[in-house]
CSV table of C-alpha atoms in Angstrom, one decimal:
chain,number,residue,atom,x,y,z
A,1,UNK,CA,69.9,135.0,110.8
A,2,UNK,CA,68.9,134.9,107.1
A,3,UNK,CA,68.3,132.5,104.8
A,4,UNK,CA,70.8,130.0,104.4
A,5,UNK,CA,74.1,131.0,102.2
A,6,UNK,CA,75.6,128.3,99.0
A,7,UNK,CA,77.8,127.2,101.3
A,8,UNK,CA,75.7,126.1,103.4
A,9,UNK,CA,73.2,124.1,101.0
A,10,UNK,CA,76.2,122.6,99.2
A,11,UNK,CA,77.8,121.5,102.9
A,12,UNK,CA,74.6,120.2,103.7
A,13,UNK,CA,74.0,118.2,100.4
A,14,UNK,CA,77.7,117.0,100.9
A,15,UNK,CA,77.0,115.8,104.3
A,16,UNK,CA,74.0,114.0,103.2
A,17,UNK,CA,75.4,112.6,100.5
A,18,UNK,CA,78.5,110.8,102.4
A,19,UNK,CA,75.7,110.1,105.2
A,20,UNK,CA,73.7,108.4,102.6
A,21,UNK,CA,76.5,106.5,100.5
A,22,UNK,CA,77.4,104.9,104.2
A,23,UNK,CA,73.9,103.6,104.7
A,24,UNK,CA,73.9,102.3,101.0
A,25,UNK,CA,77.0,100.1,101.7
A,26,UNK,CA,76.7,99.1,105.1
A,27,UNK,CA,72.5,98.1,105.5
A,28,UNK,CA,72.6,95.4,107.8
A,29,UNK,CA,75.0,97.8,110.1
A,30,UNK,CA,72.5,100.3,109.6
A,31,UNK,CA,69.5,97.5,110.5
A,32,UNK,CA,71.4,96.3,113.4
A,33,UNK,CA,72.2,100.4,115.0
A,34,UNK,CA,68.9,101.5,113.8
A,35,UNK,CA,68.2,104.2,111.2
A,36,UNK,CA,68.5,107.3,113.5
A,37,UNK,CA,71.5,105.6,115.4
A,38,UNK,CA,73.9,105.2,112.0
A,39,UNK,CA,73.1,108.2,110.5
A,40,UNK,CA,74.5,110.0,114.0
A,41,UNK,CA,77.6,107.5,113.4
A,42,UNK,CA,77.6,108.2,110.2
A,43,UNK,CA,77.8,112.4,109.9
A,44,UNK,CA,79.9,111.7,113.3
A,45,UNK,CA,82.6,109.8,110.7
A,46,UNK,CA,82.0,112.7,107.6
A,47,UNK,CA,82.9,115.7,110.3
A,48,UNK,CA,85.6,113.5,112.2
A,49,UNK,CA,87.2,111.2,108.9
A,50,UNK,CA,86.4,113.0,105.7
A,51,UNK,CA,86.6,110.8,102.7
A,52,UNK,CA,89.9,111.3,101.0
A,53,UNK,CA,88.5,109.9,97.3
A,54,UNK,CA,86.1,111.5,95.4
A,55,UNK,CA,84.4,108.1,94.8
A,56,UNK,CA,81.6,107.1,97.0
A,57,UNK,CA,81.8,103.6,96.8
A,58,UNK,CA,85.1,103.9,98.7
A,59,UNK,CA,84.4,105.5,101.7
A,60,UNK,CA,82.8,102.6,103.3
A,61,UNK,CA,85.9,101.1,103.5
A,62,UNK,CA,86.7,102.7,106.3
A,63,UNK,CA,83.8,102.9,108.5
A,64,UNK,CA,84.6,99.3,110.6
A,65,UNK,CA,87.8,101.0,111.7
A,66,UNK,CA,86.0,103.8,112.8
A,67,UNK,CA,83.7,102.3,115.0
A,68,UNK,CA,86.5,100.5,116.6
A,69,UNK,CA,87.9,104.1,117.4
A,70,UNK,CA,85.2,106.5,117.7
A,71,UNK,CA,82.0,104.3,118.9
A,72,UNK,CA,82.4,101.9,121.7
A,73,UNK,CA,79.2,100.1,121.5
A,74,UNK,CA,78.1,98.2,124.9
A,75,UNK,CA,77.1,94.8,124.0
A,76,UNK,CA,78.7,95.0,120.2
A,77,UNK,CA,82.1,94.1,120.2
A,78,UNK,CA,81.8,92.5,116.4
A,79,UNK,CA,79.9,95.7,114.4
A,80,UNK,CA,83.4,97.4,113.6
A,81,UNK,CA,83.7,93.7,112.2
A,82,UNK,CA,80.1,93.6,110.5
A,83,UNK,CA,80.8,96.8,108.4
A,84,UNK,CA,84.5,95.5,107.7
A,85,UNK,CA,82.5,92.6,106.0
A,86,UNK,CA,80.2,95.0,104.4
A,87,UNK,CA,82.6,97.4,103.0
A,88,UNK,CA,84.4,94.2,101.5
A,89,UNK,CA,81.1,93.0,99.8
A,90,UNK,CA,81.0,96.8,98.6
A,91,UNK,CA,85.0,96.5,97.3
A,92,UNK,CA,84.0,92.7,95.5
A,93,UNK,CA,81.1,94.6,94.0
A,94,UNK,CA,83.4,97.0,92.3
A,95,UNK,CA,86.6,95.0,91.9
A,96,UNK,CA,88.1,94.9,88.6
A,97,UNK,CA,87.0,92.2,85.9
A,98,UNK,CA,89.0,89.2,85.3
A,99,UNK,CA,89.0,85.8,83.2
A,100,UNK,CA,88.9,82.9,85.5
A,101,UNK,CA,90.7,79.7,84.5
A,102,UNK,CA,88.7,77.1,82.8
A,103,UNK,CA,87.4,74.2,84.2
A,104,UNK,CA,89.3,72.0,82.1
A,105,UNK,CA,92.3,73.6,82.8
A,106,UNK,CA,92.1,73.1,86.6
A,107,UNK,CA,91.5,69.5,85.8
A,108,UNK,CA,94.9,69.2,84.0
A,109,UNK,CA,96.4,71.3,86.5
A,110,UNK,CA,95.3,69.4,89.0
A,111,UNK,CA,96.1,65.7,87.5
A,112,UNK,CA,99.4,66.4,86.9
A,113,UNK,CA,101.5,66.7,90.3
A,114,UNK,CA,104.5,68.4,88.8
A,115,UNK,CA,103.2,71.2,87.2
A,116,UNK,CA,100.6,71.7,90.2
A,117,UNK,CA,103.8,72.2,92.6
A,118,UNK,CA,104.9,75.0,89.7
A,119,UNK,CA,102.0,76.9,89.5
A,120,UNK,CA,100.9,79.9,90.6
A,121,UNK,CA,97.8,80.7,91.6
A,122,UNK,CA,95.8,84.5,91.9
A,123,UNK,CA,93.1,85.0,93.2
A,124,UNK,CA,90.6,87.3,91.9
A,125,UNK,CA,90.8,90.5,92.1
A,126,UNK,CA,87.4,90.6,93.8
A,127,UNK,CA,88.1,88.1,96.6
A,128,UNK,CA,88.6,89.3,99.9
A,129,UNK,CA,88.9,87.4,103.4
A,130,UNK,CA,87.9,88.3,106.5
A,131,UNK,CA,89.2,86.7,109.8
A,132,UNK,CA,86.3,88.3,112.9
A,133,UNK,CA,86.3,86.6,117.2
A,134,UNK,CA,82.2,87.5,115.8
A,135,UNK,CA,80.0,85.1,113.8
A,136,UNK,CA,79.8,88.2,111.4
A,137,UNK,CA,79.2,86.3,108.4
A,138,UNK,CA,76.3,84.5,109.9
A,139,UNK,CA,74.9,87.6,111.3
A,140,UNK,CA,75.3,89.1,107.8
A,141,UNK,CA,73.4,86.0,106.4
A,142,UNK,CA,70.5,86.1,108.7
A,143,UNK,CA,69.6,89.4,108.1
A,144,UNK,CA,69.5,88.6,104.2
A,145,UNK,CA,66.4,85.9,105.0
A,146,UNK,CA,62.6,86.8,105.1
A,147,UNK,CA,63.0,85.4,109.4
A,148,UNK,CA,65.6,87.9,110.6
A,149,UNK,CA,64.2,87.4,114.8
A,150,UNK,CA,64.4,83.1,114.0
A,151,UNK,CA,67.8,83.5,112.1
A,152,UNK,CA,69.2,86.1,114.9
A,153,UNK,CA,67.7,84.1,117.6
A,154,UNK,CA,69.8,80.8,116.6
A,155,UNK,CA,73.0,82.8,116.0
A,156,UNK,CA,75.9,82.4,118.2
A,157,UNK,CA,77.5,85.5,117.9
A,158,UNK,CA,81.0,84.9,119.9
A,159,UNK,CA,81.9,82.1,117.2
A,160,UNK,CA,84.7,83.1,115.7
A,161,UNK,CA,84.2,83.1,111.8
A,162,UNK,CA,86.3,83.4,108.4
A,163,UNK,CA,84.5,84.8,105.4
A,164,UNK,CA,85.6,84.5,102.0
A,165,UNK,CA,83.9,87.3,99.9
């Protein structure tokens, strides 16, 4: 065989490109699997579940579901759940801009029992909840501190947690 064709340089710098933009947005998935681990997952997902945007910040999104499906992980019931939490840190990060209401207003809002019942509330558009049977938000947490092992090590994982992002 010759030297490789276009094609296959511009696959290849595709691949590791999608690879690459999964590592970027999921790190502490990445940490927990182990470098050579996710990026297996990872061009496992590019070949099986293309991205269908062409923006990279997008195809995490998807990448907790996939795990579920494609990579039943003995002994890690909650990573689909962990890069869920990641990919919604990743979708806050890029989540349109938006005024909050003023302090003072929630003060009036909030004195004044008839309007409160009236109102309605948005959230921003960067908040995003996620219900997990895993302590994924403490897990996530840990691995942000300078003692990951003494974090990890007081972590009870099967707690089920809600995170607000």
């Amino acid at each position: 065989r010759g030297p490789p064709d276009a094609f296959d340089v511009h696959r290849n710098t595709v691949i590791h490109a999608l690879v690459q933009a999964q590592a970027d947005g999921a790190p502490v998935t990445r940490a927990v699997l182990g470098a050579d681990c996710f990026a297996a997952l990872a061009r496992d997902r590019v070949r099986l579940d293309p991205p269908r945007s062409p923006v990279l910040s997008t195809y995490i999104s998807g990448l907790g579901d996939f795990i579920d499906r494609a990579m039943p992980i003995a002994g890690l019931p909650w990573l689909g759940d962990l890069a869920r939490l990641e990919a919604a840190l990743v979708d806050a990060l890029h989540a349109a801009d938006a005024t909050p209401m003023p302090h003072g207003a929630w003060q009036a809002l909030l004195a004044d029992a008839d309007a409160l019942q009236h109102a309605r509330l948005v959230l921003h558009p960067a908040c995003r909840w996620l219900r997990s049977a895993h302590a994924v938000g403490s897990l996530w947490r840990a691995h942000q501190g300078a003692d990951v092992d003494g974090a990890l090590a007081a972590l009870d994982i099967a707690r089920p947690e809600q995170v607000l992002v």
